[in-house]
JSON list of C-alpha atoms in Angstrom, two decimals:
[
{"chain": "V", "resi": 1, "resn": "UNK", "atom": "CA", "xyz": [102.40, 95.63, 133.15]},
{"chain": "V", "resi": 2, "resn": "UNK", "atom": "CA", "xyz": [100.28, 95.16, 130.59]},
{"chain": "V", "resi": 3, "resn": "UNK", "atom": "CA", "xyz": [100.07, 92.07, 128.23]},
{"chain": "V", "resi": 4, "resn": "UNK", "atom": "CA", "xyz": [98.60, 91.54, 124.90]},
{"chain": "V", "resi": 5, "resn": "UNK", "atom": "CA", "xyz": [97.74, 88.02, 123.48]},
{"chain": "V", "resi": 6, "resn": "UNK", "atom": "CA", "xyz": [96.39, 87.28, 119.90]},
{"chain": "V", "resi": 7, "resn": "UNK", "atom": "CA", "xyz": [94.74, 84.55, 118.85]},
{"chain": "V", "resi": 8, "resn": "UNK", "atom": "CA", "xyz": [92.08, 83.08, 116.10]},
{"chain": "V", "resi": 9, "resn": "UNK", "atom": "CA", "xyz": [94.42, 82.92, 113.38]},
{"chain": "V", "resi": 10, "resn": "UNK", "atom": "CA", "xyz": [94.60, 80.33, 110.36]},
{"chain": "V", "resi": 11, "resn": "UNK", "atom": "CA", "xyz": [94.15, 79.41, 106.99]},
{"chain": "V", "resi": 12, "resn": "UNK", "atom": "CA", "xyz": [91.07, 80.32, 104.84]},
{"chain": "V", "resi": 13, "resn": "UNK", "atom": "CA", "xyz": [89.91, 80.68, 101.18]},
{"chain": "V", "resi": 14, "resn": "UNK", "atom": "CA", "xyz": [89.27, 83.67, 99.31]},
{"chain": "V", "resi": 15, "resn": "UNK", "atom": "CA", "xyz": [85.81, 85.04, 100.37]},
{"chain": "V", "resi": 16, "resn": "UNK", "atom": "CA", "xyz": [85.97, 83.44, 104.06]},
{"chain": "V", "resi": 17, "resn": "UNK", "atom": "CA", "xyz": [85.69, 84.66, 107.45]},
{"chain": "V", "resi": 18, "resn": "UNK", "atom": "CA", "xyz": [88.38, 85.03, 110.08]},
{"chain": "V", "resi": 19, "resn": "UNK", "atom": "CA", "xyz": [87.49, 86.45, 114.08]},
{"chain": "V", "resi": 20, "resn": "UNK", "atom": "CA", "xyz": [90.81, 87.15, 115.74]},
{"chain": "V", "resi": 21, "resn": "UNK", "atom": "CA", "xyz": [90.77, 87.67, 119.29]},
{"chain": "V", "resi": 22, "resn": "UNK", "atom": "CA", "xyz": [93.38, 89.70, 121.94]},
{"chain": "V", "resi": 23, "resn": "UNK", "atom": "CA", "xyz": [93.33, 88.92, 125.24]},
{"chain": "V", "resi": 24, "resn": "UNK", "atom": "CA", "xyz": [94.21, 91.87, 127.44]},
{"chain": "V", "resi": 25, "resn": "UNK", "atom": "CA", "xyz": [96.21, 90.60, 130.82]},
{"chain": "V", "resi": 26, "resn": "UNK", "atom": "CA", "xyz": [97.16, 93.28, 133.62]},
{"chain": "V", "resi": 27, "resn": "UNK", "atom": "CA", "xyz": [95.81, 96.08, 134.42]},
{"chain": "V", "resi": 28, "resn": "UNK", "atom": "CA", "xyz": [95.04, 98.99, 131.84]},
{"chain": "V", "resi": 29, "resn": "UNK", "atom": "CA", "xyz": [93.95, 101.86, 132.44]},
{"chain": "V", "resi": 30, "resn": "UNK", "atom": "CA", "xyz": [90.48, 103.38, 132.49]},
{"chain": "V", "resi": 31, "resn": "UNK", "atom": "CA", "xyz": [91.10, 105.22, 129.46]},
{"chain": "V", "resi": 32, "resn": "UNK", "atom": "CA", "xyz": [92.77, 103.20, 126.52]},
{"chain": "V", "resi": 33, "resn": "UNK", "atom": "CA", "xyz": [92.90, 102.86, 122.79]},
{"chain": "V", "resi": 34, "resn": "UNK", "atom": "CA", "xyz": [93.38, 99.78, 120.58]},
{"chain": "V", "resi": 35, "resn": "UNK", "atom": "CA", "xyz": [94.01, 98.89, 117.45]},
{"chain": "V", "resi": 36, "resn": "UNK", "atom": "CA", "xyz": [95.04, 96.07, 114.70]},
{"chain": "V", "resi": 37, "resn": "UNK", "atom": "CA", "xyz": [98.01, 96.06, 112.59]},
{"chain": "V", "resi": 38, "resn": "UNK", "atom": "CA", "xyz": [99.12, 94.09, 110.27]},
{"chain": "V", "resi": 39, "resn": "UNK", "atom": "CA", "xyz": [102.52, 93.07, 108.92]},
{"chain": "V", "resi": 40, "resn": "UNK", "atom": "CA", "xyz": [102.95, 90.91, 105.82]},
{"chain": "V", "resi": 41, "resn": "UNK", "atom": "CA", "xyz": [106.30, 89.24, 104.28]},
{"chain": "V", "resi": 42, "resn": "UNK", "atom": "CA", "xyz": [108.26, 91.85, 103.06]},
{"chain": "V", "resi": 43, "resn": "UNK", "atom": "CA", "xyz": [106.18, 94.74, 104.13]},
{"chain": "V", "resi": 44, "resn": "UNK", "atom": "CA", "xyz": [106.02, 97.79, 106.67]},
{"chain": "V", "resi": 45, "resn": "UNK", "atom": "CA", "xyz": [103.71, 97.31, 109.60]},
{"chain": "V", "resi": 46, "resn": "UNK", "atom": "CA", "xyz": [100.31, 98.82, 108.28]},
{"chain": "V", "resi": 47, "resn": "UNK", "atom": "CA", "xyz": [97.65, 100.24, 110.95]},
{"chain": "V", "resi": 48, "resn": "UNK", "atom": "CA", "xyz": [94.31, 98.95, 110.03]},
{"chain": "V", "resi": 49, "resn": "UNK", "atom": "CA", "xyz": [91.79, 99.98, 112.60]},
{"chain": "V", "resi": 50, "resn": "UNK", "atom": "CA", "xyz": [91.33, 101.68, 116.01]},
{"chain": "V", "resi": 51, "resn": "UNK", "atom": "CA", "xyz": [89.00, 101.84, 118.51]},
{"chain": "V", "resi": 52, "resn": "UNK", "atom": "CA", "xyz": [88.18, 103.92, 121.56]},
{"chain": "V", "resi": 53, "resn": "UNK", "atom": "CA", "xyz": [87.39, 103.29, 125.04]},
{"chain": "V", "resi": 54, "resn": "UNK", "atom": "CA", "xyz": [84.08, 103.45, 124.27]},
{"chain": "V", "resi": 55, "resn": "UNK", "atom": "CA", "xyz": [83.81, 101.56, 121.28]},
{"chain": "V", "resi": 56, "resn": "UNK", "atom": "CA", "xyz": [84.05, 103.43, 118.04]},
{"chain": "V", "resi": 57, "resn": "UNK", "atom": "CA", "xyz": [86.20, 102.54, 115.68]},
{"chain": "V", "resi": 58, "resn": "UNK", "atom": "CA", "xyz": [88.05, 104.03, 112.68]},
{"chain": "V", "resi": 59, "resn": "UNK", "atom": "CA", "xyz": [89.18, 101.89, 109.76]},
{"chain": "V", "resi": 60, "resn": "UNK", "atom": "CA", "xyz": [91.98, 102.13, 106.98]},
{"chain": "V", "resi": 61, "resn": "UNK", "atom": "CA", "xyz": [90.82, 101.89, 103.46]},
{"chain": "V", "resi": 62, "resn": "UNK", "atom": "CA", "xyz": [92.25, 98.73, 102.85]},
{"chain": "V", "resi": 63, "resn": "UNK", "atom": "CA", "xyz": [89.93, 96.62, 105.36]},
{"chain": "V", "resi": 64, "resn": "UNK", "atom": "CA", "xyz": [86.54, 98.98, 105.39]},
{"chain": "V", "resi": 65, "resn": "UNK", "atom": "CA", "xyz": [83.84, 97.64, 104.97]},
{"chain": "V", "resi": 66, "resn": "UNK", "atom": "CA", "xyz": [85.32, 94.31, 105.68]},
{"chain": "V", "resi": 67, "resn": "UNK", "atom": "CA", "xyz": [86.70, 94.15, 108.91]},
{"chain": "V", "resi": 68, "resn": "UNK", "atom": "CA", "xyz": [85.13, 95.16, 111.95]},
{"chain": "V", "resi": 69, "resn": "UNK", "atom": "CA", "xyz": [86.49, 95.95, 115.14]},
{"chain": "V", "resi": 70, "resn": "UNK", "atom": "CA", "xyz": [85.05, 95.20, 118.40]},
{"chain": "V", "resi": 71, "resn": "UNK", "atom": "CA", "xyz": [86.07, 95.21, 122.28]},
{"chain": "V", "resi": 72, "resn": "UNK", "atom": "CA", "xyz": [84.95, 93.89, 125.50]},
{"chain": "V", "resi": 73, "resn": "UNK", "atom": "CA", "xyz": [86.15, 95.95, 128.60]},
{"chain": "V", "resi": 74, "resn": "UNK", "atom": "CA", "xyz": [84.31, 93.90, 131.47]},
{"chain": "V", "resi": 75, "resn": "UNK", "atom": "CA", "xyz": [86.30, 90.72, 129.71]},
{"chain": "V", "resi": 76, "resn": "UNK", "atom": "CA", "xyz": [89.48, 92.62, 128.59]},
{"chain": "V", "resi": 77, "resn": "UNK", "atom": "CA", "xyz": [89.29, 91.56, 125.23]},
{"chain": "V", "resi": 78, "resn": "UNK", "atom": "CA", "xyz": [89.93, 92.97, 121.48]},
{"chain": "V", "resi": 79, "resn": "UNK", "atom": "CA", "xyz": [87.88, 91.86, 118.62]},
{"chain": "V", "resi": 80, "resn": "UNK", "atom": "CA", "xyz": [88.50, 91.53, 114.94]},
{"chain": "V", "resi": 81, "resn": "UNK", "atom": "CA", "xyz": [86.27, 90.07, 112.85]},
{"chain": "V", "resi": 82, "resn": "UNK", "atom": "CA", "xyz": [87.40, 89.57, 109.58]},
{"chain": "V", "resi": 83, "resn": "UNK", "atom": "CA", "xyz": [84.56, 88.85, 106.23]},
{"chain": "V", "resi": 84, "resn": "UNK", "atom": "CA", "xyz": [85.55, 88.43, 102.53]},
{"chain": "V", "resi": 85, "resn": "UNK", "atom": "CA", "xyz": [88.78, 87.84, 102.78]},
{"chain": "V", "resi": 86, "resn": "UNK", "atom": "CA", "xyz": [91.59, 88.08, 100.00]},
{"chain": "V", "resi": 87, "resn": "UNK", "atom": "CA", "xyz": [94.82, 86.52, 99.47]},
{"chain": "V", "resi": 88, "resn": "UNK", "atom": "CA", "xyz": [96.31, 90.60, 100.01]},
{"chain": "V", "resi": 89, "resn": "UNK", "atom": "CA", "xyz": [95.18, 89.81, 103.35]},
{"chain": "V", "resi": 90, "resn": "UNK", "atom": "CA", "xyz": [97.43, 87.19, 104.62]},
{"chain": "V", "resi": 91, "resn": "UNK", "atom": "CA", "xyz": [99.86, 88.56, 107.00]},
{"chain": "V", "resi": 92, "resn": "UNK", "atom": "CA", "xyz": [100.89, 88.81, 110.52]},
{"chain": "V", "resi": 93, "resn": "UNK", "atom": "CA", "xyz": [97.74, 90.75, 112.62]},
{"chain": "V", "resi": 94, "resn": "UNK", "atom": "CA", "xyz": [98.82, 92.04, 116.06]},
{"chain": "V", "resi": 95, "resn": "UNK", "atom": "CA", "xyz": [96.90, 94.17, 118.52]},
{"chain": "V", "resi": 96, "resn": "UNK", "atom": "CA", "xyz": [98.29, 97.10, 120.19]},
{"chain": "V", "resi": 97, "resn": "UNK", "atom": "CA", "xyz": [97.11, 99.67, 123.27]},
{"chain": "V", "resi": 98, "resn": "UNK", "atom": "CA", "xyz": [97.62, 102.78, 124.11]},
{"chain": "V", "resi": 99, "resn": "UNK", "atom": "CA", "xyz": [96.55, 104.14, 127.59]},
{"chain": "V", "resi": 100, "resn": "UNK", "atom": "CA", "xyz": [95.46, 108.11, 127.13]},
{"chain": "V", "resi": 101, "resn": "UNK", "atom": "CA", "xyz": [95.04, 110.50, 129.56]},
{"chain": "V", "resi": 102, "resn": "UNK", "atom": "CA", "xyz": [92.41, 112.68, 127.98]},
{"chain": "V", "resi": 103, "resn": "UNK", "atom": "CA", "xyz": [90.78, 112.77, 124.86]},
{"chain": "V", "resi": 104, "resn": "UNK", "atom": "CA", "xyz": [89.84, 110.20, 122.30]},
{"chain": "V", "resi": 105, "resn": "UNK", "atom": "CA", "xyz": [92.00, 108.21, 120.18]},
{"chain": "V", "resi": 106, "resn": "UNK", "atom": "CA", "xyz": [92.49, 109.85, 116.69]},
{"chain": "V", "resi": 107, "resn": "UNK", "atom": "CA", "xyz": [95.81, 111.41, 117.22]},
{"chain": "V", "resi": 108, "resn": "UNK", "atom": "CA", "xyz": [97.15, 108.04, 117.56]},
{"chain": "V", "resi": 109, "resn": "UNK", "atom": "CA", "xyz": [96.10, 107.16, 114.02]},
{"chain": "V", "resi": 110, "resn": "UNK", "atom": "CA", "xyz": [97.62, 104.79, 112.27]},
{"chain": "V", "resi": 111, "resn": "UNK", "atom": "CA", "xyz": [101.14, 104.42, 113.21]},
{"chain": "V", "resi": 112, "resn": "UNK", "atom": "CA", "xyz": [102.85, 101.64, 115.26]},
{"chain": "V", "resi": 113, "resn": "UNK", "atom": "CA", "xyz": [105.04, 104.07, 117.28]},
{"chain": "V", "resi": 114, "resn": "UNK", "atom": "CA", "xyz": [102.35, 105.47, 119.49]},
{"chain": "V", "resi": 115, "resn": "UNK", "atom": "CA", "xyz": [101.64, 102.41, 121.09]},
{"chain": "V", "resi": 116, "resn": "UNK", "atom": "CA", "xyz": [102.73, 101.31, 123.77]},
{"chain": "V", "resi": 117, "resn": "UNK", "atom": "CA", "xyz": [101.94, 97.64, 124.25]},
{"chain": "V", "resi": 118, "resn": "UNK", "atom": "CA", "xyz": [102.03, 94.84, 121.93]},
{"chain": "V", "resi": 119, "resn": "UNK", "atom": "CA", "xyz": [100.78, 91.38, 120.85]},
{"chain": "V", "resi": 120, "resn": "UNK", "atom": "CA", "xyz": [102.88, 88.39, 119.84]},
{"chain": "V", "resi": 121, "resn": "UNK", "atom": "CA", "xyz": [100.97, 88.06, 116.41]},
{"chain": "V", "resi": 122, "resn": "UNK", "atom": "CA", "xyz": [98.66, 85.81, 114.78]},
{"chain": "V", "resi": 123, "resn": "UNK", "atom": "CA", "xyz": [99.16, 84.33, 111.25]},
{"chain": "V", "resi": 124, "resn": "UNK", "atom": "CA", "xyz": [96.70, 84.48, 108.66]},
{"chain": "V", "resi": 125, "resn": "UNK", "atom": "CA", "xyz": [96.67, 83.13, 105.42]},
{"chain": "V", "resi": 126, "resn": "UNK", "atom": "CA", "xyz": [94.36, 83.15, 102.53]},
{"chain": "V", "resi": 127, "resn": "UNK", "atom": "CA", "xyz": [94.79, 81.22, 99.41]},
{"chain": "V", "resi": 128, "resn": "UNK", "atom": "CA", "xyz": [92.93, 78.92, 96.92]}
]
């Protein structure tokens, strides 16, 4: 079984830099897609990035241009490093997989229920 873990989470200022990190336990298969969501207080779940197998990555509107996404296969690890942050960004980031059998990763879009496996979260906050 498969097992997400998130971590790099914490407190910044507006403007600052965050690099979260999932650690990907188990074995996964040779084809997978990843993503980031986010959940904050009060809110729906929101999908804000995927990225295939092979390392391309698609990004919501929200976080483009901001956020990049990133992954490590030989060290089964997801990457998001996060740059001018603002306080609409604090919220609960969790990483997600998806193993595929064919195909790329774009008809999973952006919604939580095509994923099958799931990180505990990682808070982040940003604030003055």
């Amino acid at each position: 079984q498969v097992q997400l873990n998130e971590s790099g989470g914490g407190s910044v200022q507006p403007g600052g830099s965050l690099r979260l990190s999932c650690a990907v336990s188990g074995t996964i298969g040779s084809r997978s897609c990843m993503a980031w969501f986010r959940q904050a207080t009060g809110q729906e779940r929101e999908g804000i990035g995927i990225i295939t197998n092979s390392g391309t990555a698609t990004y919501a509107d929200s976080i483009r241009g901001r956020f990049t996404i990133s992954r490590d296969n030989a060290e089964g690890t997801l990457f998001l490093q996060m740059n001018s942050l603002k306080p609409e960004d604090t919220a609960m980031y969790y990483c997600a997989a998806r193993e595929v059998l064919y195909g790329g990763c774009a008809f999973l879009g952006f919604r939580d229920d095509m994923y099958s496996y799931w990180g505990q979260g990682t808070q982040v906050v940003v604030s003055s």
